[in-house]
């Protein structure tokens, strides 16, 4: 078991979580508490965060063996206007964060202040993405994997507003197996239903991406590039009724070829041969938008790069159905 991390290493875990969530971060204050602005390239705004974070360590002498804690010694958490304030613990062994309700701990100061969480909640978050823990004093602690850091940040008030007997609380603990119908029919509160639906959608997207990108060794199936530029594309589009999140309905593509694939500029057939649409090229030429075509063609392979495991090969029936739905034209 590794020892406690330094504050700057804890900051790195936060930054990796922001990246895994699909966002970018600018560090504006590198001393604890850390100041971050997170943003996405397609957005014209950013969100400011103040982050208090500590190692999540065993509870100490004469404490239950399954109890872990963060110790706030020497720090009095304070919230600032215009910022979202996070109160986090990080468990390096399980690779998860635990978030506490800042509204309950702002200004907390004592000789040895600490906040507890049970190990079972940390483990459940490691295994199932999210886990909520009732601290028996009315506070709900939220444990989660790094790729859900931004979803947690965006839904702080609602998540920590759950109660021990809340239907949504149980759903959060089983987000990996939760189906859409359960969310729609079993949660009365619109706000809580929307939060659980958002997290469930994020889980499905991340799980699909992880499986597909791993199957293709983080390599674009059309050009072979890696460079951390690879995304997971659905073969049958996700909006289609017949779409599925099976790995066999996915193909790993770099950002350029993902966009080209979705715009019907490029495709592949049931034999996995790659094709560039002459029809699409003609339309682009007529619009004076065919610049770079030679370089675009030059980087494309004759057939897609296939996964090492044949069970992850694109299902031929999905490829055929996709070309029908996308109305592919050669």
Short mmCIF file of C-alpha atoms in Angstrom, two decimals:
data_model
loop_
_atom_site.label_atom_id
_atom_site.label_comp_id
_atom_site.label_asym_id
_atom_site.label_seq_id
_atom_site.Cartn_x
_atom_site.Cartn_y
_atom_site.Cartn_z
CA UNK A 1 0.00 0.00 0.00
CA UNK A 2 1.44 3.37 -1.00
CA UNK A 3 1.81 6.19 1.52
CA UNK A 4 -0.08 9.50 1.62
CA UNK A 5 0.35 11.78 -1.38
CA UNK A 6 1.74 15.30 -1.22
CA UNK A 7 -0.65 18.16 -1.94
CA UNK A 8 0.78 18.71 -5.43
CA UNK A 9 0.26 15.03 -6.22
CA UNK A 10 -3.32 15.30 -5.02
CA UNK A 11 -3.73 18.25 -7.39
CA UNK A 12 -2.49 16.01 -10.21
CA UNK A 13 -5.21 13.47 -9.35
CA UNK A 14 -7.79 16.24 -9.63
CA UNK A 15 -6.42 17.37 -13.01
CA UNK A 16 -6.45 13.80 -14.30
CA UNK A 17 -10.06 13.54 -13.17
CA UNK A 18 -11.02 16.71 -15.04
CA UNK A 19 -9.34 15.34 -18.17
CA UNK A 20 -11.03 11.94 -17.82
CA UNK A 21 -14.36 13.77 -17.48
CA UNK A 22 -13.83 15.31 -20.92
CA UNK A 23 -13.00 18.82 -19.70
CA UNK A 24 -9.85 20.93 -19.49
CA UNK A 25 -8.50 22.79 -16.48
CA UNK A 26 -6.49 25.93 -15.87
CA UNK A 27 -4.85 26.10 -12.44
CA UNK A 28 -5.14 29.66 -11.12
CA UNK A 29 -3.96 28.95 -7.56
CA UNK A 30 -1.39 26.23 -6.91
CA UNK A 31 -1.40 26.43 -3.12
CA UNK A 32 -3.96 24.58 -1.02
CA UNK A 33 -6.87 25.16 -1.35
CA UNK A 34 -6.38 24.94 -5.09
CA UNK A 35 -8.07 27.25 -7.57
CA UNK A 36 -9.20 25.82 -10.90
CA UNK A 37 -11.13 27.04 -13.89
CA UNK A 38 -12.57 24.21 -15.96
CA UNK A 39 -13.85 24.54 -19.49
CA UNK A 40 -14.54 22.75 -22.76
CA UNK A 41 -13.17 23.97 -26.06
CA UNK A 42 -16.64 24.22 -27.60
CA UNK A 43 -17.93 26.44 -24.78
CA UNK A 44 -17.42 30.18 -24.38
CA UNK A 45 -17.38 30.14 -20.58
CA UNK A 46 -15.55 28.52 -17.67
CA UNK A 47 -16.47 27.43 -14.15
CA UNK A 48 -14.36 28.36 -11.12
CA UNK A 49 -13.61 25.88 -8.36
CA UNK A 50 -11.92 26.08 -4.97
CA UNK A 51 -10.72 22.61 -3.99
CA UNK A 52 -9.84 21.36 -0.54
CA UNK A 53 -8.40 17.86 -0.74
CA UNK A 54 -6.73 15.43 1.64
CA UNK A 55 -5.62 11.81 1.62
CA UNK A 56 -8.26 9.37 2.76
CA UNK A 57 -6.50 7.24 5.38
CA UNK A 58 -7.41 4.56 7.97
CA UNK A 59 -9.38 5.84 10.95
CA UNK A 60 -6.59 5.46 13.47
CA UNK A 61 -6.19 3.94 16.92
CA UNK A 62 -9.32 2.56 18.60
CA UNK A 63 -11.41 3.19 15.49
CA UNK A 64 -13.30 0.52 13.46
CA UNK A 65 -11.03 -1.27 10.99
CA UNK A 66 -13.38 -0.43 8.11
CA UNK A 67 -13.37 3.30 8.83
CA UNK A 68 -11.39 5.80 6.76
CA UNK A 69 -11.11 9.54 7.25
CA UNK A 70 -9.80 12.83 5.97
CA UNK A 71 -8.10 15.02 8.56
CA UNK A 72 -8.61 18.76 8.24
CA UNK A 73 -5.92 19.62 10.79
CA UNK A 74 -4.55 23.12 10.19
CA UNK A 75 -7.27 24.04 7.68
CA UNK A 76 -10.62 25.75 8.20
CA UNK A 77 -12.68 25.26 5.00
CA UNK A 78 -14.28 28.42 3.67
CA UNK A 79 -16.57 28.98 0.70
CA UNK A 80 -16.16 32.04 -1.54
CA UNK A 81 -18.75 33.75 -3.70
CA UNK A 82 -18.46 33.04 -7.40
CA UNK A 83 -16.74 29.70 -6.85
CA UNK A 84 -17.91 26.13 -6.38
CA UNK A 85 -16.12 24.79 -3.31
CA UNK A 86 -15.22 21.10 -3.10
CA UNK A 87 -14.28 19.20 0.05
CA UNK A 88 -12.58 16.02 -1.17
CA UNK A 89 -10.69 13.00 0.01
CA UNK A 90 -8.60 10.80 -2.28
CA UNK A 91 -7.90 7.11 -1.70
CA UNK A 92 -4.90 6.09 -3.78
CA UNK A 93 -5.39 2.36 -3.33
CA UNK A 94 -8.97 2.32 -4.62
CA UNK A 95 -8.37 5.22 -7.02
CA UNK A 96 -11.50 7.11 -5.97
CA UNK A 97 -12.54 10.46 -4.56
CA UNK A 98 -14.94 10.99 -1.69
CA UNK A 99 -16.84 14.27 -1.55
CA UNK A 100 -18.32 15.80 1.58
CA UNK A 101 -21.03 18.44 1.97
CA UNK A 102 -19.26 21.80 2.23
CA UNK A 103 -22.39 23.35 3.75
CA UNK A 104 -21.89 21.18 6.83
CA UNK A 105 -18.15 21.74 7.21
CA UNK A 106 -17.56 25.40 6.30
CA UNK A 107 -15.71 27.00 9.18
CA UNK A 108 -15.15 23.66 10.91
CA UNK A 109 -12.27 24.01 13.35
CA UNK A 110 -11.26 21.85 16.30
CA UNK A 111 -8.13 20.38 17.81
CA UNK A 112 -8.27 17.34 15.50
CA UNK A 113 -11.05 17.76 12.92
CA UNK A 114 -11.76 14.75 10.70
CA UNK A 115 -14.56 13.38 8.50
CA UNK A 116 -15.21 9.66 8.24
CA UNK A 117 -16.36 7.28 5.49
CA UNK A 118 -16.67 3.49 5.39
CA UNK A 119 -14.27 1.42 3.30
CA UNK A 120 -17.20 -0.43 1.69
CA UNK A 121 -18.29 2.82 0.02
CA UNK A 122 -14.81 3.42 -1.38
CA UNK A 123 -14.71 -0.13 -2.74
CA UNK A 124 -18.20 0.15 -4.23
CA UNK A 125 -17.19 3.34 -6.05
CA UNK A 126 -14.08 1.60 -7.38
CA UNK A 127 -16.17 -1.29 -8.68
CA UNK A 128 -19.36 0.49 -9.76
CA UNK A 129 -18.36 4.12 -10.44
CA UNK A 130 -20.44 5.81 -7.72
CA UNK A 131 -21.35 5.14 -4.12
CA UNK A 132 -23.28 7.15 -1.54
CA UNK A 133 -22.66 6.78 2.19
CA UNK A 134 -25.04 7.91 4.93
CA UNK A 135 -22.82 9.26 7.71
CA UNK A 136 -25.70 8.82 10.21
CA UNK A 137 -25.61 12.53 11.11
CA UNK A 138 -27.76 13.55 8.16
CA UNK A 139 -24.81 14.07 5.79
CA UNK A 140 -24.48 12.02 2.62
CA UNK A 141 -20.88 11.45 1.46
CA UNK A 142 -20.41 10.69 -2.25
CA UNK A 143 -17.61 8.39 -3.45
CA UNK A 144 -16.82 8.31 -7.16
CA UNK A 145 -14.23 7.41 -9.76
CA UNK A 146 -12.12 10.22 -11.31
CA UNK A 147 -13.95 10.23 -14.66
CA UNK A 148 -17.08 11.43 -12.84
CA UNK A 149 -15.43 14.37 -11.09
CA UNK A 150 -17.12 17.04 -13.21
CA UNK A 151 -20.54 15.34 -12.97
CA UNK A 152 -20.13 15.37 -9.20
CA UNK A 153 -19.12 19.05 -9.24
CA UNK A 154 -22.10 20.06 -11.37
CA UNK A 155 -24.60 18.29 -9.12
CA UNK A 156 -23.18 18.92 -5.65
CA UNK A 157 -26.27 20.32 -3.98
CA UNK A 158 -28.62 17.63 -5.26
CA UNK A 159 -26.28 14.72 -4.51
CA UNK A 160 -25.60 15.87 -0.96
CA UNK A 161 -29.30 16.62 -0.56
CA UNK A 162 -30.23 12.95 -0.79
CA UNK A 163 -31.56 11.31 2.37
CA UNK A 164 -30.91 7.82 3.71
CA UNK A 165 -34.35 6.54 2.61
CA UNK A 166 -34.23 8.24 -0.81
CA UNK A 167 -34.91 5.95 -3.79
CA UNK A 168 -32.35 7.89 -5.82
CA UNK A 169 -29.66 7.10 -3.25
CA UNK A 170 -29.95 3.37 -3.89
CA UNK A 171 -29.89 3.95 -7.63
CA UNK A 172 -26.66 5.89 -7.35
CA UNK A 173 -25.06 2.84 -5.73
CA UNK A 174 -26.04 0.65 -8.70
CA UNK A 175 -25.51 3.15 -11.53
CA UNK A 176 -23.62 0.53 -13.58
CA UNK A 177 -26.71 -1.71 -13.92
CA UNK A 178 -29.45 0.92 -13.78
CA UNK A 179 -31.90 1.03 -16.67
CA UNK A 180 -33.68 4.07 -18.07
CA UNK A 181 -37.16 2.87 -17.15
CA UNK A 182 -36.25 2.61 -13.45
CA UNK A 183 -35.02 6.19 -13.48
CA UNK A 184 -38.16 7.48 -15.18
CA UNK A 185 -40.68 5.59 -13.04
CA UNK A 186 -39.17 5.29 -9.56
CA UNK A 187 -37.87 8.80 -8.82
CA UNK A 188 -40.62 11.33 -8.13
CA UNK A 189 -38.43 14.44 -7.92
CA UNK A 190 -37.69 15.91 -11.35
CA UNK A 191 -34.39 17.40 -10.14
CA UNK A 192 -33.13 14.12 -8.68
CA UNK A 193 -34.36 12.16 -11.69
CA UNK A 194 -32.39 14.44 -14.00
CA UNK A 195 -29.21 14.09 -11.92
CA UNK A 196 -29.39 10.28 -11.85
CA UNK A 197 -30.20 10.19 -15.59
CA UNK A 198 -27.21 12.45 -16.34
CA UNK A 199 -24.82 10.30 -14.31
CA UNK A 200 -26.20 7.10 -15.84
CA UNK A 201 -25.69 8.55 -19.33
CA UNK A 202 -22.14 9.56 -18.43
CA UNK A 203 -21.44 6.06 -17.12
CA UNK A 204 -22.67 4.46 -20.36
CA UNK A 205 -20.63 6.85 -22.51
CA UNK A 206 -17.46 6.35 -20.50
CA UNK A 207 -17.86 2.57 -20.31
CA UNK A 208 -18.42 2.35 -24.07
CA UNK A 209 -15.42 4.58 -24.77
CA UNK A 210 -13.18 2.64 -22.40
CA UNK A 211 -14.05 -0.73 -23.93
CA UNK A 212 -13.77 0.39 -27.55
CA UNK A 213 -10.57 2.43 -27.21
CA UNK A 214 -8.96 -0.40 -25.22
CA UNK A 215 -10.01 -2.97 -27.83
CA UNK A 216 -8.23 -0.95 -30.53
CA UNK A 217 -5.18 -0.24 -28.35
CA UNK A 218 -6.01 3.50 -28.46
CA UNK A 219 -5.36 3.46 -32.22
CA UNK A 220 -7.45 5.06 -34.98
CA UNK A 221 -8.86 2.26 -37.11
CA UNK A 222 -8.65 4.41 -40.25
CA UNK A 223 -5.15 5.90 -40.03
CA UNK A 224 -3.32 4.20 -37.15
CA UNK A 225 -2.63 7.36 -35.13
CA UNK A 226 -2.59 7.22 -31.32
CA UNK A 227 -1.27 10.38 -29.56
CA UNK A 228 -4.24 10.38 -27.15
CA UNK A 229 -6.41 11.67 -30.01
CA UNK A 230 -8.62 8.59 -30.30
CA UNK A 231 -12.35 8.47 -29.57
CA UNK A 232 -15.03 5.78 -29.61
CA UNK A 233 -17.55 6.02 -32.45
CA UNK A 234 -20.82 4.13 -32.63
CA UNK A 235 -21.21 2.18 -35.87
CA UNK A 236 -25.00 2.22 -35.75
CA UNK A 237 -25.57 5.82 -34.57
CA UNK A 238 -26.58 6.16 -30.94
CA UNK A 239 -29.78 7.98 -31.98
CA UNK A 240 -31.02 4.93 -33.91
CA UNK A 241 -33.46 2.57 -32.16
CA UNK A 242 -31.30 -0.40 -33.16
CA UNK A 243 -28.11 1.09 -31.70
CA UNK A 244 -26.30 -0.68 -28.89
CA UNK A 245 -23.38 -0.03 -26.57
CA UNK A 246 -21.77 -3.37 -27.38
CA UNK A 247 -18.06 -3.13 -28.16
CA UNK A 248 -18.90 -4.73 -31.54
CA UNK A 249 -20.95 -1.64 -32.38
CA UNK A 250 -17.95 0.59 -31.83
CA UNK A 251 -14.84 1.59 -33.73
CA UNK A 252 -11.92 3.68 -32.45
CA UNK A 253 -11.26 6.79 -34.56
CA UNK A 254 -9.13 9.89 -34.23
CA UNK A 255 -11.03 13.17 -33.94
CA UNK A 256 -10.58 13.94 -37.68
CA UNK A 257 -11.81 10.58 -38.93
CA UNK A 258 -14.61 10.42 -36.36
CA UNK A 259 -15.97 13.67 -37.77
CA UNK A 260 -15.47 12.45 -41.35
CA UNK A 261 -17.24 9.16 -40.52
CA UNK A 262 -20.24 10.95 -39.00
CA UNK A 263 -20.44 13.24 -42.04
CA UNK A 264 -20.47 10.30 -44.49
CA UNK A 265 -17.18 11.34 -46.04
CA UNK A 266 -15.58 8.03 -45.13
CA UNK A 267 -16.89 4.59 -44.21
CA UNK A 268 -16.01 0.88 -44.21
CA UNK A 269 -17.92 -2.09 -45.54
CA UNK A 270 -18.71 -5.55 -44.17
CA UNK A 271 -15.29 -6.79 -45.36
CA UNK A 272 -13.72 -3.93 -43.33
CA UNK A 273 -12.45 -2.13 -46.47
CA UNK A 274 -12.25 1.64 -46.08
CA UNK A 275 -14.02 3.81 -48.64
CA UNK A 276 -14.06 7.54 -49.31
CA UNK A 277 -17.35 8.77 -50.76
CA UNK A 278 -16.95 10.08 -54.32
CA UNK A 279 -20.42 11.60 -53.97
CA UNK A 280 -19.40 13.60 -50.89
CA UNK A 281 -16.15 14.67 -52.59
CA UNK A 282 -18.09 15.94 -55.60
CA UNK A 283 -20.36 18.03 -53.37
CA UNK A 284 -17.39 19.46 -51.51
CA UNK A 285 -15.64 20.30 -54.81
CA UNK A 286 -18.74 22.07 -56.09
CA UNK A 287 -18.74 24.16 -52.90
CA UNK A 288 -15.02 24.92 -53.18
CA UNK A 289 -14.31 22.93 -49.99
CA UNK A 290 -12.17 20.07 -51.26
CA UNK A 291 -8.85 21.53 -50.10
CA UNK A 292 -6.57 19.01 -48.37
CA UNK A 293 -8.21 16.03 -50.06
CA UNK A 294 -4.93 14.51 -51.27
CA UNK A 295 -3.42 14.61 -47.77
CA UNK A 296 -6.66 13.26 -46.31
CA UNK A 297 -6.62 10.27 -48.68
CA UNK A 298 -2.92 9.63 -48.18
CA UNK A 299 -3.29 9.00 -44.45
CA UNK A 300 -6.04 6.42 -44.78
CA UNK A 301 -5.37 2.69 -44.70
CA UNK A 302 -6.91 0.20 -47.17
CA UNK A 303 -8.80 -1.64 -44.41
CA UNK A 304 -9.51 -0.78 -40.80
CA UNK A 305 -7.11 -1.68 -38.01
CA UNK A 306 -8.84 -4.54 -36.16
CA UNK A 307 -8.84 -5.34 -32.43
CA UNK A 308 -6.58 -8.09 -31.14
CA UNK A 309 -9.62 -10.02 -29.87
CA UNK A 310 -11.91 -11.22 -32.68
CA UNK A 311 -14.87 -10.95 -30.35
CA UNK A 312 -14.45 -7.17 -30.54
CA UNK A 313 -14.44 -6.99 -34.35
CA UNK A 314 -17.23 -4.78 -35.73
CA UNK A 315 -20.30 -6.96 -36.18
CA UNK A 316 -20.91 -7.23 -39.92
CA UNK A 317 -24.66 -6.91 -39.46
CA UNK A 318 -24.10 -3.64 -37.55
CA UNK A 319 -21.85 -2.33 -40.33
CA UNK A 320 -24.49 -3.13 -42.95
CA UNK A 321 -27.29 -1.60 -40.89
CA UNK A 322 -25.20 1.49 -40.23
CA UNK A 323 -24.59 2.13 -43.91
CA UNK A 324 -28.32 1.82 -44.50
CA UNK A 325 -29.23 4.21 -41.67
CA UNK A 326 -26.50 6.70 -42.58
CA UNK A 327 -27.57 6.47 -46.26
CA UNK A 328 -23.98 5.86 -47.34
CA UNK A 329 -23.19 6.82 -50.96
CA UNK A 330 -20.05 5.63 -52.71
#
